[in-house]
Amino acid sequence: MAALLTAAALGLVTGRFVLPPPPGADARPAARPGAAVGGPSRGTSALPTPGGSAPTPTSSASGSASPTGATGPVTKANLLAPAAFGPDVGVGKIHVTDRYGDGHYANAACTGEKTLEETLGGPGAHFRGLTTSTRTDPSDPTLALDGADQVAREVAAEARSPSLAQNFAQRLLLEQVPCQEETPGHWVYGRTTTVRLAPDVTASWMGVYQGSRNTTGTAPEGEEPCGGIAVLRSGTHYGVLEVDACLGTAAMDRVVRTALSQL
């Protein structure tokens, strides 16, 4: 526990979390074919590699008035809608499936998959699946039966206080960051980018890179991601958003901002 707290404190300052990856990290997420959309052309991105010196997380403020942190219970209205993915994904093709309870969230196999309750010890959460097919996993209808049909999946819940929600968000982020360094050939997350709409309305997201683009053990420098993962926190609300659609930096930033402002 002391190691996690130290890693969390260092990660929040530097934008890089360094934790020893657990064994059995040979699994990889569903393939995300095609080029990234919604970002600058490949080779022109300023996205740095997570290797080497620790980068400072990018903090971007909203151009409008700062929103207020959420209070009260999470409802379906707080979850991301298909419109957030237009025009990169045909909005009319996206199906939404909701459920409430516990289950595996978007933690990666390289850190050891757990349910939300196993990680946080809290009650159930809202799960939302956005897919391009109505064929879903019988054990969890928010997951597409064919991974290629998954656009995104969001898990969100409320905590008893803003400070507890912040603690939960930090712990959820710690479940993801070991995947920023992986054996060449294994898929890998890029650096952590921070979006801050208000002091208690923040998100941290990382792009994902296929194994064929990981030749050094970290995300390739100057290349676009193909989707990614975000940890969100607004007031007493917190959540995890996994984007399986092959979105580049600009589109990921837009989707994450939308999800954060709605949470």
Coordinates of C-alpha atoms in Angstrom, one line a residue:
M1 CA 0.0 0.0 0.0
A2 CA 2.8 2.4 0.8
A3 CA 4.4 1.7 -2.6
L4 CA 1.1 2.5 -4.3
L5 CA 0.6 5.7 -2.4
T6 CA 4.2 6.8 -3.2
A7 CA 3.7 5.9 -6.9
A8 CA 0.4 7.8 -7.0
A9 CA 2.1 10.9 -5.5
L10 CA 5.0 10.8 -7.9
G11 CA 2.7 10.1 -10.8
L12 CA 0.5 13.1 -10.2
V13 CA 3.5 15.3 -10.2
T14 CA 5.3 13.9 -13.2
G15 CA 2.6 12.5 -15.4
R16 CA 4.5 9.1 -15.3
F17 CA 3.8 6.3 -12.9
V18 CA 6.5 3.7 -12.5
L19 CA 5.2 0.4 -11.1
P20 CA 6.7 -3.1 -11.6
P21 CA 4.5 -4.9 -14.1
P22 CA 3.0 -8.1 -12.6
P23 CA 3.7 -11.5 -14.2
G24 CA 1.5 -13.0 -16.9
A25 CA 1.3 -9.9 -19.0
D26 CA 1.2 -11.6 -22.4
A27 CA -2.5 -10.7 -23.1
R28 CA -3.4 -7.8 -25.4
P29 CA -6.6 -5.9 -26.1
A30 CA -8.8 -6.6 -29.1
A31 CA -7.1 -5.4 -32.3
R32 CA -7.9 -1.9 -33.4
P33 CA -7.5 -2.0 -37.2
G34 CA -7.1 1.0 -39.4
A35 CA -5.4 4.4 -39.0
A36 CA -6.2 6.7 -36.1
V37 CA -8.8 9.4 -37.0
G38 CA -9.4 12.8 -35.5
G39 CA -5.8 13.6 -34.9
P40 CA -2.9 15.2 -36.8
S41 CA -1.3 13.2 -39.6
R42 CA 1.2 10.5 -38.5
G43 CA 4.6 11.9 -37.9
T44 CA 3.5 15.4 -37.1
S45 CA 2.1 14.7 -33.6
A46 CA 3.8 16.3 -30.6
L47 CA 3.0 13.3 -28.5
P48 CA 6.1 12.3 -26.6
T49 CA 7.1 8.8 -25.7
P50 CA 6.6 7.7 -22.1
G51 CA 10.1 6.3 -22.0
G52 CA 13.2 8.2 -20.8
S53 CA 12.7 11.3 -18.7
A54 CA 9.3 11.7 -17.1
P55 CA 7.1 14.2 -19.0
T56 CA 4.8 16.7 -17.5
P57 CA 1.2 15.9 -18.1
T58 CA -0.6 18.1 -20.5
S59 CA -3.2 20.2 -18.7
S60 CA -5.9 21.8 -20.8
A61 CA -8.5 24.2 -19.6
S62 CA -12.0 24.7 -21.0
G63 CA -12.6 27.9 -22.9
S64 CA -16.0 28.3 -21.3
A65 CA -16.9 28.9 -17.6
S66 CA -15.6 26.2 -15.3
P67 CA -18.2 23.5 -14.6
T68 CA -19.2 22.5 -11.1
G69 CA -18.2 19.1 -9.7
A70 CA -21.1 16.6 -9.7
T71 CA -23.1 15.7 -6.6
G72 CA -25.7 13.0 -6.0
P73 CA -26.1 9.6 -7.6
V74 CA -24.9 8.7 -11.1
T75 CA -27.7 8.2 -13.6
K76 CA -27.8 7.2 -17.2
A77 CA -27.7 10.9 -18.1
N78 CA -24.1 11.0 -16.8
L79 CA -22.9 8.4 -19.2
L80 CA -21.4 9.0 -22.7
A81 CA -23.9 9.0 -25.6
P82 CA -23.2 7.9 -29.2
A83 CA -23.2 11.5 -30.4
A84 CA -19.8 12.0 -28.8
F85 CA -18.2 9.8 -31.4
G86 CA -19.5 11.6 -34.5
P87 CA -18.2 12.1 -37.1
D88 CA -15.4 9.5 -36.5
V89 CA -17.9 6.7 -36.0
G90 CA -21.4 6.6 -37.6
V91 CA -23.6 7.6 -34.7
G92 CA -26.6 5.8 -36.2
K93 CA -24.7 2.5 -36.1
I94 CA -23.9 2.7 -32.4
H95 CA -26.1 0.6 -30.0
V96 CA -26.2 1.4 -26.3
T97 CA -26.5 -1.2 -23.6
D98 CA -26.7 -0.4 -19.9
R99 CA -26.5 -2.4 -16.7
Y100 CA -25.9 -1.8 -13.0
G101 CA -23.8 -4.0 -10.8
D102 CA -20.2 -5.2 -10.4
G103 CA -17.9 -6.6 -13.0
H104 CA -14.6 -6.3 -14.9
Y105 CA -13.9 -2.8 -16.0
A106 CA -11.3 -1.5 -18.4
N107 CA -8.3 -2.6 -16.4
A108 CA -5.7 -4.2 -18.6
A109 CA -4.4 -7.8 -18.5
C110 CA -0.9 -6.6 -18.0
T111 CA -1.8 -5.4 -14.5
G112 CA -4.1 -8.3 -13.6
E113 CA -7.8 -8.0 -14.4
K114 CA -10.1 -7.4 -11.4
T115 CA -13.7 -6.4 -10.8
L116 CA -14.4 -2.9 -9.7
E117 CA -15.4 -4.1 -6.3
E118 CA -12.1 -6.0 -6.0
T119 CA -10.2 -2.8 -6.7
L120 CA -12.2 -0.3 -4.7
G121 CA -14.2 -2.4 -2.3
G122 CA -17.3 -0.3 -3.1
P123 CA -20.8 -1.0 -4.2
G124 CA -22.1 -1.5 -7.8
A125 CA -21.6 0.9 -10.7
H126 CA -23.2 1.9 -13.9
F127 CA -21.8 0.0 -16.9
R128 CA -22.5 1.3 -20.5
G129 CA -21.4 -0.5 -23.7
L130 CA -21.4 1.3 -27.0
T131 CA -21.2 -1.2 -29.9
T132 CA -21.9 -1.4 -33.6
S133 CA -23.6 -4.8 -33.2
T134 CA -26.5 -6.1 -31.1
R135 CA -24.6 -9.3 -30.6
T136 CA -23.2 -9.0 -27.0
D137 CA -21.5 -11.2 -24.5
P138 CA -24.1 -13.3 -22.6
S139 CA -22.3 -12.7 -19.3
D140 CA -22.1 -9.0 -19.8
P141 CA -24.3 -7.2 -22.4
T142 CA -22.1 -4.1 -22.3
L143 CA -19.4 -6.1 -24.2
A144 CA -19.6 -6.9 -27.9
L145 CA -19.4 -10.6 -28.7
D146 CA -16.9 -9.6 -31.4
G147 CA -14.3 -7.2 -30.0
A148 CA -14.1 -5.4 -33.4
D149 CA -17.7 -4.2 -32.8
Q150 CA -16.9 -2.4 -29.5
V151 CA -16.8 1.4 -29.8
A152 CA -16.4 2.2 -26.2
R153 CA -17.3 1.1 -22.7
E154 CA -17.8 3.3 -19.6
V155 CA -18.1 2.5 -15.9
A156 CA -19.2 5.2 -13.5
A157 CA -20.3 5.5 -9.9
E158 CA -20.5 7.9 -7.0
A159 CA -18.5 8.1 -3.8
R160 CA -19.5 9.5 -0.4
S161 CA -17.4 12.6 -0.8
P162 CA -15.3 14.4 -3.4
S163 CA -12.0 13.4 -1.6
L164 CA -13.0 9.7 -1.7
A165 CA -13.9 10.0 -5.4
Q166 CA -10.5 11.5 -6.0
N167 CA -8.9 8.6 -4.1
F168 CA -10.9 6.1 -6.2
A169 CA -9.9 7.8 -9.4
Q170 CA -6.2 7.7 -8.5
R171 CA -6.4 4.0 -7.6
L172 CA -8.1 3.3 -10.9
L173 CA -5.4 5.1 -12.8
L174 CA -2.7 3.2 -11.0
E175 CA -4.3 0.0 -12.4
Q176 CA -3.5 1.2 -15.9
V177 CA -0.1 2.9 -15.8
P178 CA 2.1 -0.1 -15.6
C179 CA 1.1 -0.8 -19.2
Q180 CA 3.0 2.3 -20.3
E181 CA 6.1 0.0 -20.4
E182 CA 5.9 -3.4 -22.1
T183 CA 8.1 -5.8 -23.9
P184 CA 8.5 -4.8 -27.6
G185 CA 5.8 -6.4 -29.6
H186 CA 3.2 -6.1 -26.8
W187 CA 0.6 -3.4 -27.0
V188 CA 1.4 -0.4 -24.8
Y189 CA -0.2 2.8 -23.4
G190 CA 1.3 6.2 -24.2
R191 CA 2.0 8.9 -21.7
T192 CA -0.6 10.3 -19.4
T193 CA -2.4 13.4 -20.5
T194 CA -4.5 15.5 -18.0
V195 CA -7.6 17.4 -18.8
R196 CA -8.8 19.8 -16.1
L197 CA -12.1 21.6 -16.5
A198 CA -12.3 22.7 -12.9
P199 CA -10.3 21.9 -9.7
D200 CA -12.5 18.9 -9.0
V201 CA -13.4 18.0 -12.6
T202 CA -10.4 16.2 -14.1
A203 CA -9.5 13.3 -16.3
S204 CA -6.3 11.4 -17.1
W205 CA -6.1 9.6 -20.4
M206 CA -3.6 7.4 -22.3
G207 CA -3.6 6.4 -25.9
V208 CA -3.1 2.8 -26.9
Y209 CA -0.5 1.5 -29.5
Q210 CA -0.6 -1.9 -31.1
G211 CA 2.3 -4.3 -30.5
S212 CA 3.6 -3.8 -34.0
R213 CA 4.3 -0.2 -33.1
N214 CA 6.1 -1.0 -29.8
T215 CA 9.7 -1.5 -30.8
T216 CA 11.4 0.0 -27.8
G217 CA 9.2 -1.1 -24.8
T218 CA 7.3 2.2 -24.8
A219 CA 4.9 4.0 -27.0
P220 CA 6.4 5.3 -30.3
E221 CA 7.4 8.9 -30.3
G222 CA 5.5 11.3 -32.6
E223 CA 2.8 8.8 -33.6
E224 CA -0.9 8.8 -33.1
P225 CA -2.7 6.4 -30.8
C226 CA -5.5 4.1 -31.8
G227 CA -8.1 4.7 -29.1
G228 CA -7.2 4.6 -25.4
I229 CA -8.4 4.8 -21.8
A230 CA -9.4 7.6 -19.5
V231 CA -10.0 7.8 -15.8
L232 CA -12.6 10.5 -14.9
R233 CA -13.5 12.4 -11.8
S234 CA -16.2 15.1 -11.3
G235 CA -17.0 16.0 -7.7
T236 CA -18.3 12.8 -6.1
H237 CA -18.5 11.0 -9.4
Y238 CA -15.7 8.9 -10.9
G239 CA -15.3 6.5 -13.7
V240 CA -13.3 4.7 -16.4
L241 CA -13.8 5.1 -20.1
E242 CA -12.2 2.7 -22.6
V243 CA -12.3 3.8 -26.2
D244 CA -11.9 0.9 -28.6
A245 CA -12.6 2.9 -31.8
C246 CA -9.4 3.9 -33.4
L247 CA -9.3 7.6 -32.5
G248 CA -6.2 9.8 -32.7
T249 CA -5.1 12.4 -30.2
A250 CA -7.6 15.2 -31.1
A251 CA -10.6 12.9 -31.3
M252 CA -9.6 11.2 -28.0
D253 CA -9.3 14.6 -26.3
R254 CA -12.7 15.6 -27.6
V255 CA -14.4 12.4 -26.4
V256 CA -12.7 12.5 -23.0
R257 CA -13.8 16.2 -22.5
T258 CA -17.3 15.3 -23.5
A259 CA -17.4 12.3 -21.1
L260 CA -15.9 14.5 -18.3
S261 CA -18.3 17.4 -18.7
Q262 CA -21.3 14.9 -18.7
L263 CA -20.1 12.9 -15.7

